[in-house]
mmCIF file of C-alpha atoms and ligand atoms in Angstrom:
data_model
loop_
_atom_site.group_PDB
_atom_site.id
_atom_site.type_symbol
_atom_site.label_atom_id
_atom_site.label_comp_id
_atom_site.label_asym_id
_atom_site.label_seq_id
_atom_site.Cartn_x
_atom_site.Cartn_y
_atom_site.Cartn_z
ATOM 1 C CA MET Y 1420 -2.277 26.088 -5.341
ATOM 2 C CA ARG Y 1421 -1.840 22.296 -4.329
ATOM 3 C CA ALA Y 1422 -4.712 20.675 -3.727
ATOM 4 C CA HIS Y 1423 -5.381 18.599 -0.815
ATOM 5 C CA ASN Y 1424 -5.343 14.973 -2.595
ATOM 6 C CA PHE Y 1425 -7.389 12.189 -1.153
ATOM 7 C CA CYS Y 1426 -6.808 9.630 -3.842
ATOM 8 C CA ALA Y 1427 -6.741 5.876 -3.474
ATOM 9 C CA GLY Y 1428 -4.143 5.582 -5.537
ATOM 10 C CA PRO Y 1429 -2.498 6.791 -7.502
ATOM 11 C CA ALA Y 1430 -2.245 8.781 -4.412
ATOM 12 C CA ALA Y 1431 -0.556 12.126 -3.558
ATOM 13 C CA LEU Y 1432 3.115 12.428 -3.651
ATOM 14 C CA PRO Y 1433 5.166 14.969 -0.927
ATOM 15 C CA THR Y 1434 5.182 18.239 -2.415
ATOM 16 C CA GLU Y 1435 8.591 18.469 -1.721
ATOM 17 C CA VAL Y 1436 9.369 15.062 -3.646
ATOM 18 C CA LEU Y 1437 7.858 16.442 -6.315
ATOM 19 C CA GLU Y 1438 9.942 19.730 -6.080
ATOM 20 C CA GLN Y 1439 12.808 17.452 -6.200
ATOM 21 C CA ALA Y 1440 12.303 15.688 -9.331
ATOM 22 C CA ARG Y 1441 11.006 18.438 -11.022
ATOM 23 C CA ASN Y 1442 14.337 20.390 -10.411
ATOM 24 C CA GLU Y 1443 16.555 17.457 -11.839
ATOM 25 C CA LEU Y 1444 13.940 16.576 -14.465
ATOM 26 C CA LEU Y 1445 16.361 18.182 -16.631
ATOM 27 C CA ASP Y 1446 19.859 17.980 -15.454
ATOM 28 C CA TYR Y 1447 20.146 15.110 -13.133
ATOM 29 C CA GLN Y 1448 23.639 16.540 -10.797
ATOM 30 C CA GLY Y 1449 24.899 18.227 -13.281
ATOM 31 C CA LEU Y 1450 25.241 15.604 -16.157
ATOM 32 C CA GLY Y 1451 23.334 17.254 -18.494
ATOM 33 C CA VAL Y 1452 20.851 14.281 -18.680
ATOM 34 C CA SER Y 1453 17.541 13.333 -16.476
ATOM 35 C CA ILE Y 1454 17.878 10.081 -14.973
ATOM 36 C CA MET Y 1455 14.916 9.226 -16.962
ATOM 37 C CA GLU Y 1456 17.485 8.815 -19.926
ATOM 38 C CA MET Y 1457 20.817 7.106 -17.954
ATOM 39 C CA SER Y 1458 21.373 3.386 -18.550
ATOM 40 C CA HIS Y 1459 20.667 1.241 -15.235
ATOM 41 C CA ARG Y 1460 24.264 -0.351 -15.503
ATOM 42 C CA ASP Y 1461 25.223 3.605 -14.657
ATOM 43 C CA PRO Y 1462 26.985 3.824 -11.196
ATOM 44 C CA ARG Y 1463 25.777 6.752 -10.633
ATOM 45 C CA PHE Y 1464 22.091 5.257 -11.888
ATOM 46 C CA VAL Y 1465 23.737 2.098 -9.363
ATOM 47 C CA GLU Y 1466 23.924 4.343 -6.521
ATOM 48 C CA VAL Y 1467 20.529 5.749 -6.668
ATOM 49 C CA ALA Y 1468 19.401 2.399 -6.661
ATOM 50 C CA GLU Y 1469 21.059 0.762 -3.901
ATOM 51 C CA ARG Y 1470 20.191 3.979 -1.703
ATOM 52 C CA ALA Y 1471 16.374 3.601 -1.985
ATOM 53 C CA GLU Y 1472 16.457 -0.310 -0.626
ATOM 54 C CA GLN Y 1473 19.243 0.519 1.718
ATOM 55 C CA ASN Y 1474 16.903 3.864 3.257
ATOM 56 C CA LEU Y 1475 13.954 1.088 3.031
ATOM 57 C CA ARG Y 1476 16.309 -1.667 4.904
ATOM 58 C CA THR Y 1477 16.368 1.429 8.126
ATOM 59 C CA LEU Y 1478 12.965 2.686 7.405
ATOM 60 C CA MET Y 1479 11.392 -0.633 7.566
ATOM 61 C CA GLY Y 1480 14.026 -2.757 9.886
ATOM 62 C CA ILE Y 1481 14.529 -4.992 7.412
ATOM 63 C CA SER Y 1482 17.453 -7.355 7.645
ATOM 64 C CA ASN Y 1483 19.979 -9.049 5.393
ATOM 65 C CA ASP Y 1484 17.990 -12.627 6.073
ATOM 66 C CA TYR Y 1485 15.322 -10.402 3.151
ATOM 67 C CA ALA Y 1486 16.047 -9.791 -0.407
ATOM 68 C CA VAL Y 1487 14.336 -6.767 -1.753
ATOM 69 C CA LEU Y 1488 13.324 -6.534 -5.126
ATOM 70 C CA PHE Y 1489 12.057 -3.538 -7.262
ATOM 71 C CA VAL Y 1490 9.680 -5.027 -9.435
ATOM 72 C CA GLN Y 1491 7.227 -4.138 -12.627
ATOM 73 C CA GLY Y 1492 3.571 -5.034 -13.079
ATOM 74 C CA GLY Y 1493 2.403 -3.255 -9.378
ATOM 75 C CA ALA Y 1494 1.242 -5.438 -6.772
ATOM 76 C CA SER Y 1495 -1.243 -7.356 -8.975
ATOM 77 C CA ALA Y 1496 1.789 -9.209 -10.829
ATOM 78 C CA GLN Y 1497 2.857 -10.614 -7.198
ATOM 79 C CA PHE Y 1498 -0.627 -12.300 -7.033
ATOM 80 C CA SER Y 1499 0.533 -14.866 -10.054
ATOM 81 C CA ALA Y 1500 4.250 -14.055 -8.590
ATOM 82 C CA ILE Y 1501 3.956 -15.573 -5.423
ATOM 83 C CA PRO Y 1502 2.297 -19.247 -6.195
ATOM 84 C CA LEU Y 1503 4.789 -19.552 -8.924
ATOM 85 C CA ASN Y 1504 7.625 -19.126 -6.793
ATOM 86 C CA LEU Y 1505 6.436 -20.907 -3.775
ATOM 87 C CA ALA Y 1506 4.658 -23.860 -5.892
ATOM 88 C CA GLY Y 1507 8.248 -25.616 -4.686
ATOM 89 C CA LEU Y 1508 6.943 -25.727 -1.338
ATOM 90 C CA GLY Y 1509 3.891 -27.285 -2.456
ATOM 91 C CA GLY Y 1510 0.605 -27.445 -4.078
ATOM 92 C CA ARG Y 1511 -1.861 -25.647 -1.773
ATOM 93 C CA ALA Y 1512 -1.982 -22.244 0.121
ATOM 94 C CA ASP Y 1513 -4.377 -21.020 2.307
ATOM 95 C CA TYR Y 1514 -5.892 -17.636 2.159
ATOM 96 C CA LEU Y 1515 -7.601 -15.076 4.129
ATOM 97 C CA VAL Y 1516 -10.536 -13.246 1.821
ATOM 98 C CA SER Y 1517 -11.398 -10.154 3.837
ATOM 99 C CA GLY Y 1518 -11.649 -7.784 0.501
ATOM 100 C CA THR Y 1519 -11.525 -7.180 -3.133
ATOM 101 C CA TRP Y 1520 -7.809 -7.370 -3.434
ATOM 102 C CA SER Y 1521 -7.236 -10.173 -1.221
ATOM 103 C CA LYS Y 1522 -10.351 -12.298 -3.252
ATOM 104 C CA LYS Y 1523 -8.609 -11.184 -6.622
ATOM 105 C CA ALA Y 1524 -5.135 -12.427 -5.225
ATOM 106 C CA ALA Y 1525 -6.886 -15.740 -3.901
ATOM 107 C CA ALA Y 1526 -8.697 -16.099 -7.596
ATOM 108 C CA GLU Y 1527 -5.211 -15.673 -9.198
ATOM 109 C CA ALA Y 1528 -3.033 -17.718 -7.098
ATOM 110 C CA ALA Y 1529 -6.039 -20.806 -7.958
ATOM 111 C CA ARG Y 1530 -4.823 -20.702 -11.705
ATOM 112 C CA TYR Y 1531 -1.606 -21.900 -10.073
ATOM 113 C CA ILE Y 1532 -2.232 -24.136 -6.835
ATOM 114 C CA ASP Y 1533 -5.217 -25.161 -4.506
ATOM 115 C CA VAL Y 1534 -6.255 -22.356 -3.114
ATOM 116 C CA ASN Y 1535 -8.009 -23.078 0.199
ATOM 117 C CA VAL Y 1536 -9.973 -19.739 1.216
ATOM 118 C CA VAL Y 1537 -9.972 -19.731 5.782
ATOM 119 C CA SER Y 1538 -12.528 -17.607 5.559
ATOM 120 C CA ASN Y 1539 -14.589 -15.248 3.314
ATOM 121 C CA ASP Y 1540 -16.669 -11.910 4.426
ATOM 122 C CA ILE Y 1541 -15.152 -8.891 3.122
ATOM 123 C CA ARG Y 1542 -17.538 -6.561 5.726
ATOM 124 C CA ARG Y 1543 -15.711 -7.968 8.808
ATOM 125 C CA VAL Y 1544 -12.730 -10.140 9.072
ATOM 126 C CA ALA Y 1545 -13.748 -12.929 11.387
ATOM 127 C CA ALA Y 1546 -11.708 -13.961 14.167
ATOM 128 C CA GLN Y 1547 -8.293 -16.664 13.709
ATOM 129 C CA SER Y 1548 -10.748 -19.028 16.354
ATOM 130 C CA GLU Y 1549 -13.317 -19.350 13.109
ATOM 131 C CA TRP Y 1550 -10.681 -19.866 10.375
ATOM 132 C CA GLN Y 1551 -10.777 -23.482 8.618
ATOM 133 C CA LEU Y 1552 -6.832 -23.178 7.846
ATOM 134 C CA SER Y 1553 -5.930 -26.188 6.403
ATOM 135 C CA ARG Y 1554 -3.259 -29.034 7.372
ATOM 136 C CA ASP Y 1555 -0.725 -28.763 4.556
ATOM 137 C CA ALA Y 1556 -0.722 -25.619 3.597
ATOM 138 C CA THR Y 1557 2.696 -24.474 2.495
ATOM 139 C CA TYR Y 1558 1.695 -20.534 3.350
ATOM 140 C CA PHE Y 1559 -0.929 -18.189 4.843
ATOM 141 C CA HIS Y 1560 -1.936 -15.007 2.299
ATOM 142 C CA TYR Y 1561 -3.323 -11.948 3.719
ATOM 143 C CA ALA Y 1562 -4.144 -8.359 2.804
ATOM 144 C CA SER Y 1563 -3.006 -6.388 5.845
ATOM 145 C CA ASN Y 1564 -5.319 -3.348 4.793
ATOM 146 C CA GLU Y 1565 -8.243 -3.596 2.165
ATOM 147 C CA THR Y 1566 -8.137 -0.386 0.429
ATOM 148 C CA ILE Y 1567 -11.618 -0.088 -0.849
ATOM 149 C CA GLY Y 1568 -13.281 -1.529 2.053
ATOM 150 C CA GLY Y 1569 -11.461 0.290 4.639
ATOM 151 C CA ILE Y 1570 -10.328 -2.377 6.486
ATOM 152 C CA GLU Y 1571 -6.959 -3.262 8.496
ATOM 153 C CA ILE Y 1572 -5.848 -6.141 9.676
ATOM 154 C CA SER Y 1573 -3.447 -4.677 12.866
ATOM 155 C CA ASN Y 1574 -2.515 -7.976 14.331
ATOM 156 C CA GLU Y 1575 -0.673 -10.338 12.374
ATOM 157 C CA PRO Y 1576 -2.295 -13.648 11.892
ATOM 158 C CA ILE Y 1577 -0.393 -16.330 13.360
ATOM 159 C CA VAL Y 1578 0.645 -19.636 11.853
ATOM 160 C CA ASP Y 1579 2.979 -21.791 10.804
ATOM 161 C CA VAL Y 1580 3.704 -21.638 7.736
ATOM 162 C CA PRO Y 1581 5.231 -18.345 5.646
ATOM 163 C CA LEU Y 1582 2.820 -15.436 6.634
ATOM 164 C CA VAL Y 1583 2.824 -13.602 2.782
ATOM 165 C CA ALA Y 1584 1.120 -10.332 2.843
ATOM 166 C CA ASP Y 1585 -0.003 -7.506 0.713
ATOM 167 C CA MET Y 1586 0.417 -4.225 2.490
ATOM 168 C CA SER Y 1587 0.039 -1.852 -0.344
ATOM 169 C CA SER Y 1588 -1.977 0.161 0.708
ATOM 170 C CA ASN Y 1589 -0.520 0.547 4.662
ATOM 171 C CA ILE Y 1590 2.910 -0.336 3.967
ATOM 172 C CA LEU Y 1591 5.487 2.240 5.963
ATOM 173 C CA SER Y 1592 2.243 3.440 7.668
ATOM 174 C CA LYS Y 1593 3.216 2.457 11.241
ATOM 175 C CA GLN Y 1594 5.931 -0.319 12.675
ATOM 176 C CA ILE Y 1595 5.738 -3.625 11.750
ATOM 177 C CA ASP Y 1596 8.248 -6.820 12.991
ATOM 178 C CA VAL Y 1597 9.125 -7.942 9.272
ATOM 179 C CA ASN Y 1598 10.801 -11.265 10.862
ATOM 180 C CA ARG Y 1599 7.359 -12.285 11.176
ATOM 181 C CA TYR Y 1600 6.907 -12.315 7.913
ATOM 182 C CA GLY Y 1601 7.949 -15.047 4.509
ATOM 183 C CA VAL Y 1602 7.003 -12.250 1.976
ATOM 184 C CA ILE Y 1603 6.017 -8.473 2.054
ATOM 185 C CA TYR Y 1604 4.739 -6.983 -0.793
ATOM 186 C CA ALA Y 1605 2.656 -3.826 -2.164
ATOM 187 C CA GLY Y 1606 2.335 -1.836 -5.370
ATOM 188 C CA ALA Y 1607 4.285 1.810 -4.709
ATOM 189 C CA GLN Y 1608 1.681 3.823 -5.705
ATOM 190 C CA LYS Y 1609 0.158 4.592 -2.102
ATOM 191 C CA ASN Y 1610 2.684 5.065 -0.168
ATOM 192 C CA ILE Y 1611 6.154 4.543 -2.416
ATOM 193 C CA GLY Y 1612 5.811 6.630 -5.743
ATOM 194 C CA PRO Y 1613 4.664 6.059 -8.922
ATOM 195 C CA ALA Y 1614 2.190 3.268 -10.050
ATOM 196 C CA GLY Y 1615 3.384 0.562 -11.941
ATOM 197 C CA LEU Y 1616 6.892 -0.428 -9.375
ATOM 198 C CA ALA Y 1617 5.802 -2.731 -6.862
ATOM 199 C CA ILE Y 1618 8.391 -3.959 -4.138
ATOM 200 C CA VAL Y 1619 8.579 -7.197 -2.441
ATOM 201 C CA ILE Y 1620 10.422 -8.523 0.778
ATOM 202 C CA VAL Y 1621 10.836 -11.903 0.654
ATOM 203 C CA HIS Y 1622 12.946 -14.465 3.692
ATOM 204 C CA LYS Y 1623 16.234 -15.212 1.197
ATOM 205 C CA SER Y 1624 14.766 -19.244 2.682
ATOM 206 C CA LEU Y 1625 12.050 -19.239 0.396
ATOM 207 C CA LEU Y 1626 13.880 -17.941 -2.957
ATOM 208 C CA GLY Y 1627 14.721 -20.792 -5.097
ATOM 209 C CA LYS Y 1628 11.047 -22.882 -5.084
ATOM 210 C CA GLU Y 1629 9.996 -21.459 -7.966
ATOM 211 C CA SER Y 1630 7.629 -23.702 -10.536
ATOM 212 C CA GLN Y 1631 9.260 -24.488 -13.676
ATOM 213 C CA GLN Y 1632 6.963 -22.238 -15.167
ATOM 214 C CA CYS Y 1633 7.854 -18.914 -13.544
ATOM 215 C CA PRO Y 1634 8.784 -16.055 -15.903
ATOM 216 C CA ALA Y 1635 11.814 -15.537 -15.347
ATOM 217 C CA THR Y 1636 10.620 -11.781 -14.953
ATOM 218 C CA MET Y 1637 9.123 -12.770 -12.012
ATOM 219 C CA ASN Y 1638 11.379 -15.059 -10.714
ATOM 220 C CA TRP Y 1639 12.210 -14.167 -7.169
ATOM 221 C CA ALA Y 1640 15.987 -15.994 -6.639
ATOM 222 C CA ASN Y 1641 16.951 -14.513 -10.313
ATOM 223 C CA LEU Y 1642 15.393 -10.927 -9.658
ATOM 224 C CA ALA Y 1643 17.433 -10.842 -6.250
ATOM 225 C CA GLU Y 1644 20.616 -12.591 -7.868
ATOM 226 C CA ALA Y 1645 20.793 -9.639 -10.558
ATOM 227 C CA GLY Y 1646 19.464 -7.229 -8.039
ATOM 228 C CA SER Y 1647 16.133 -6.166 -9.424
ATOM 229 C CA MET Y 1648 17.982 -5.540 -12.701
ATOM 230 C CA TYR Y 1649 17.296 -9.155 -14.976
ATOM 231 C CA ASN Y 1650 16.075 -6.782 -17.269
ATOM 232 C CA THR Y 1651 15.582 -2.567 -17.626
ATOM 233 C CA PRO Y 1652 14.148 -2.197 -14.083
ATOM 234 C CA PRO Y 1653 11.356 0.991 -13.922
ATOM 235 C CA THR Y 1654 14.174 3.140 -13.099
ATOM 236 C CA TYR Y 1655 12.243 6.763 -12.770
ATOM 237 C CA SER Y 1656 9.680 5.191 -10.441
ATOM 238 C CA TRP Y 1657 12.497 3.085 -8.424
ATOM 239 C CA TYR Y 1658 14.733 7.202 -8.335
ATOM 240 C CA LEU Y 1659 11.304 8.600 -7.047
ATOM 241 C CA ALA Y 1660 10.507 6.137 -4.538
ATOM 242 C CA GLY Y 1661 14.188 6.610 -3.306
ATOM 243 C CA LEU Y 1662 12.947 10.560 -2.990
ATOM 244 C CA VAL Y 1663 10.109 9.280 -0.789
ATOM 245 C CA PHE Y 1664 11.896 7.330 1.310
ATOM 246 C CA ASP Y 1665 14.091 10.376 1.947
ATOM 247 C CA TRP Y 1666 11.447 12.744 3.151
ATOM 248 C CA LEU Y 1667 9.941 9.849 4.734
ATOM 249 C CA LEU Y 1668 13.419 9.786 7.113
ATOM 250 C CA LYS Y 1669 13.156 13.336 7.449
ATOM 251 C CA GLN Y 1670 10.000 13.438 8.870
ATOM 252 C CA GLY Y 1671 11.289 11.062 10.919
ATOM 253 C CA GLY Y 1672 11.023 7.665 10.163
ATOM 254 C CA VAL Y 1673 8.149 5.318 9.916
ATOM 255 C CA GLU Y 1674 7.477 5.749 14.139
ATOM 256 C CA ALA Y 1675 7.063 9.512 13.649
ATOM 257 C CA ILE Y 1676 4.665 9.077 10.692
ATOM 258 C CA GLU Y 1677 2.528 6.486 12.642
ATOM 259 C CA LYS Y 1678 1.918 8.916 15.454
ATOM 260 C CA VAL Y 1679 0.150 11.481 12.847
ATOM 261 C CA ASN Y 1680 -1.777 8.910 11.078
ATOM 262 C CA ALA Y 1681 -3.390 8.222 14.450
ATOM 263 C CA GLU Y 1682 -3.694 10.939 14.440
ATOM 264 C CA LYS Y 1683 -5.190 11.759 11.389
ATOM 265 C CA ALA Y 1684 -7.094 8.792 11.776
ATOM 266 C CA ARG Y 1685 -8.590 9.566 15.190
ATOM 267 C CA ARG Y 1686 -9.788 13.000 14.180
ATOM 268 C CA LEU Y 1687 -11.697 12.001 10.621
ATOM 269 C CA TYR Y 1688 -13.388 9.037 12.271
ATOM 270 C CA GLN Y 1689 -14.496 10.931 15.561
ATOM 271 C CA PHE Y 1690 -15.652 13.438 13.544
ATOM 272 C CA ILE Y 1691 -17.627 11.053 11.012
ATOM 273 C CA ASP Y 1692 -19.015 9.073 14.734
ATOM 274 C CA GLU Y 1693 -20.002 12.330 16.486
ATOM 275 C CA SER Y 1694 -22.488 13.371 13.060
ATOM 276 C CA ALA Y 1695 -25.360 11.878 12.438
ATOM 277 C CA PHE Y 1696 -25.127 12.468 8.738
ATOM 278 C CA TYR Y 1697 -22.276 10.493 8.190
ATOM 279 C CA SER Y 1698 -21.477 7.302 8.533
ATOM 280 C CA ASN Y 1699 -18.649 3.997 8.503
ATOM 281 C CA PRO Y 1700 -19.763 0.678 8.197
ATOM 282 C CA VAL Y 1701 -16.303 -0.751 9.682
ATOM 283 C CA GLU Y 1702 -15.820 -2.318 13.084
ATOM 284 C CA LEU Y 1703 -13.982 -0.306 15.546
ATOM 285 C CA ASP Y 1704 -11.042 -1.974 16.055
ATOM 286 C CA GLN Y 1705 -11.017 -3.189 12.319
ATOM 287 C CA ARG Y 1706 -11.111 0.139 10.876
ATOM 288 C CA SER Y 1707 -8.333 1.443 8.165
ATOM 289 C CA ARG Y 1708 -5.916 4.200 9.131
ATOM 290 C CA MET Y 1709 -5.628 4.807 5.787
ATOM 291 C CA ASN Y 1710 -8.821 4.264 3.875
ATOM 292 C CA VAL Y 1711 -11.536 5.846 5.373
ATOM 293 C CA PRO Y 1712 -14.794 4.891 3.721
ATOM 294 C CA PHE Y 1713 -18.196 6.846 4.438
ATOM 295 C CA LEU Y 1714 -21.572 7.440 3.537
ATOM 296 C CA LEU Y 1715 -23.673 10.277 3.438
ATOM 297 C CA ALA Y 1716 -27.051 9.920 5.114
ATOM 298 C CA ASP Y 1717 -28.933 11.004 1.805
ATOM 299 C CA SER Y 1718 -27.469 9.318 -1.248
ATOM 300 C CA GLY Y 1719 -29.124 11.970 -3.304
ATOM 301 C CA LEU Y 1720 -26.005 14.443 -1.958
ATOM 302 C CA ASP Y 1721 -23.060 12.373 -3.031
ATOM 303 C CA LYS Y 1722 -22.973 14.514 -6.212
ATOM 304 C CA ARG Y 1723 -23.201 17.832 -4.654
ATOM 305 C CA PHE Y 1724 -20.708 16.923 -2.091
ATOM 306 C CA ILE Y 1725 -18.424 15.598 -4.603
ATOM 307 C CA GLU Y 1726 -18.328 18.795 -6.864
ATOM 308 C CA GLU Y 1727 -18.214 21.319 -3.389
ATOM 309 C CA SER Y 1728 -15.739 19.356 -2.183
ATOM 310 C CA GLU Y 1729 -13.574 19.764 -5.450
ATOM 311 C CA ALA Y 1730 -14.418 23.525 -5.451
ATOM 312 C CA ALA Y 1731 -13.027 23.847 -2.045
ATOM 313 C CA GLY Y 1732 -9.745 22.246 -3.278
ATOM 314 C CA LEU Y 1733 -10.563 18.676 -1.592
ATOM 315 C CA MET Y 1734 -10.045 15.947 -4.432
ATOM 316 C CA ASN Y 1735 -10.880 12.292 -5.062
ATOM 317 C CA LEU Y 1736 -13.072 11.755 -2.834
ATOM 318 C CA LYS Y 1737 -15.884 9.724 -4.377
ATOM 319 C CA GLY Y 1738 -15.887 6.296 -2.920
ATOM 320 C CA HIS Y 1739 -14.818 3.358 -5.266
ATOM 321 C CA ARG Y 1740 -17.550 2.625 -7.947
ATOM 322 C CA SER Y 1741 -18.380 -1.048 -6.410
ATOM 323 C CA VAL Y 1742 -19.624 0.536 -2.934
ATOM 324 C CA GLY Y 1743 -20.320 4.391 -3.620
ATOM 325 C CA GLY Y 1744 -20.613 6.692 -1.190
ATOM 326 C CA MET Y 1745 -17.487 8.646 -0.309
ATOM 327 C CA ARG Y 1746 -14.130 7.790 0.476
ATOM 328 C CA ALA Y 1747 -11.106 9.586 1.986
ATOM 329 C CA SER Y 1748 -7.694 8.020 1.861
ATOM 330 C CA ILE Y 1749 -4.993 9.047 4.049
ATOM 331 C CA TYR Y 1750 -1.682 8.258 2.697
ATOM 332 C CA ASN Y 1751 1.948 9.106 4.483
ATOM 333 C CA ALA Y 1752 2.073 12.547 2.309
ATOM 334 C CA LEU Y 1753 -1.512 13.444 3.279
ATOM 335 C CA SER Y 1754 -1.132 16.105 6.488
ATOM 336 C CA LEU Y 1755 -3.228 16.713 9.396
ATOM 337 C CA GLU Y 1756 -3.557 20.171 7.580
ATOM 338 C CA ALA Y 1757 -5.509 18.210 5.135
ATOM 339 C CA VAL Y 1758 -7.726 16.242 7.571
ATOM 340 C CA ASP Y 1759 -8.674 19.325 9.305
ATOM 341 C CA ALA Y 1760 -9.625 20.497 5.715
ATOM 342 C CA LEU Y 1761 -11.891 18.113 4.944
ATOM 343 C CA VAL Y 1762 -13.357 17.680 8.727
ATOM 344 C CA ASP Y 1763 -14.320 21.201 8.230
ATOM 345 C CA PHE Y 1764 -15.683 20.895 4.796
ATOM 346 C CA MET Y 1765 -17.713 18.552 6.102
ATOM 347 C CA ALA Y 1766 -19.243 19.932 8.992
ATOM 348 C CA GLN Y 1767 -20.375 23.334 6.632
ATOM 349 C CA PHE Y 1768 -21.713 20.581 3.966
ATOM 350 C CA GLU Y 1769 -24.082 18.916 7.185
ATOM 351 C CA ARG Y 1770 -25.020 22.704 8.465
ATOM 352 C CA LYS Y 1771 -25.995 23.542 4.772
ATOM 353 C CA TYR Y 1772 -27.968 20.452 3.795
ATOM 354 C CA GLY Y 1773 -28.066 18.047 6.821
HETATM 355 C C1 LIG V 990 -4.446 -1.212 -4.924
HETATM 356 C C2 LIG V 990 -3.774 -2.648 -4.430
HETATM 357 C C3 LIG V 990 -2.956 -3.186 -5.199
HETATM 358 C C4 LIG V 990 -3.240 -3.653 -6.799
HETATM 359 O O1 LIG V 990 -2.039 -3.064 -7.034
HETATM 360 P P1 LIG V 990 -1.858 -2.357 -8.644
HETATM 361 O O2 LIG V 990 -0.328 -1.916 -8.891
HETATM 362 O O3 LIG V 990 -2.716 -1.874 -9.428
HETATM 363 O O4 LIG V 990 -1.233 -4.049 -9.155
HETATM 364 C C5 LIG V 990 -3.470 -4.563 -4.776
HETATM 365 N N1 LIG V 990 -3.632 -4.884 -3.730
HETATM 366 C C6 LIG V 990 -4.014 -3.462 -2.677
HETATM 367 C C7 LIG V 990 -4.545 -3.891 -0.866
HETATM 368 C C8 LIG V 990 -3.924 -2.513 -3.424
HETATM 369 O O5 LIG V 990 -4.230 -1.362 -2.502
#
């Protein structure tokens, strides 16, 4: 029996996807070898890779003005790749810091370029009118969902320069207009597939602006030119991502999963808000639909909450070590039933100890 897995990342994958991977593991489509054991140049792997890209383009409505790259090093490698690839535009960029991840991205970029932090508050996102934008920034970076703080920015910032967004923990969770962005990137291990793989969606007009120092393996123009096969790509992760895209299309695509995600979040937050025992610290209009941190009224009960929830088949509810408490990550692969099971458990726990 599969547990309900609320892990923030690497996160739950759809059971059907894992079943298909298991069925094909030893013998990919009668070839007698695993897809893991095939050359990335093999036409049958190339077909898998191209199909994954095509399906992602369909799911997100990505036009041919954008290159879609499948890269290694997770989202964090892009913290460096972004300034290195865009440095040719000029030496200064604006960064909105709204939590742990955007803070890390800004710190890494500062190794290469001049970083202007427009606002720095990890408990809430300041209104755009309060941001200190620089006059000569060449791009604007933000994280659309802060996985640890549970803060989501639902409307794109309105800026005059290319928008660069870390969507690691909310990509494919809701419809967005890709055309508003210069660069979208995401580590795969939340809503796409296995850790290590990241996806970069970059407007083609931003290719070829890299600095001399940009490593070839991180050079977007180089990767786009080579179909993400400048060196050996993470083939198995790419294949698994493709299975997740197939699965998502079968669910009705992003539009359909967005409705489920909204309902999952609504039920969980409503329960937390109506309870005197649980609380969530995030302002209503900035609450994440993907990561729901919550505190128990008595933190002395945290350990017991974790033990009893695991015994009930609800895994990985412990909050991030930097903030404590609990966190339920409810990505695409988490069903409405999983959220109902969590709410039932929380209600029971409150009756017992509250
Ligand atoms: C998980 C996460 C990252 C880091 O991803 P890695 O693949 O570990 O580098 C970056 N940004 C956000 C918003 C994340 O949720």
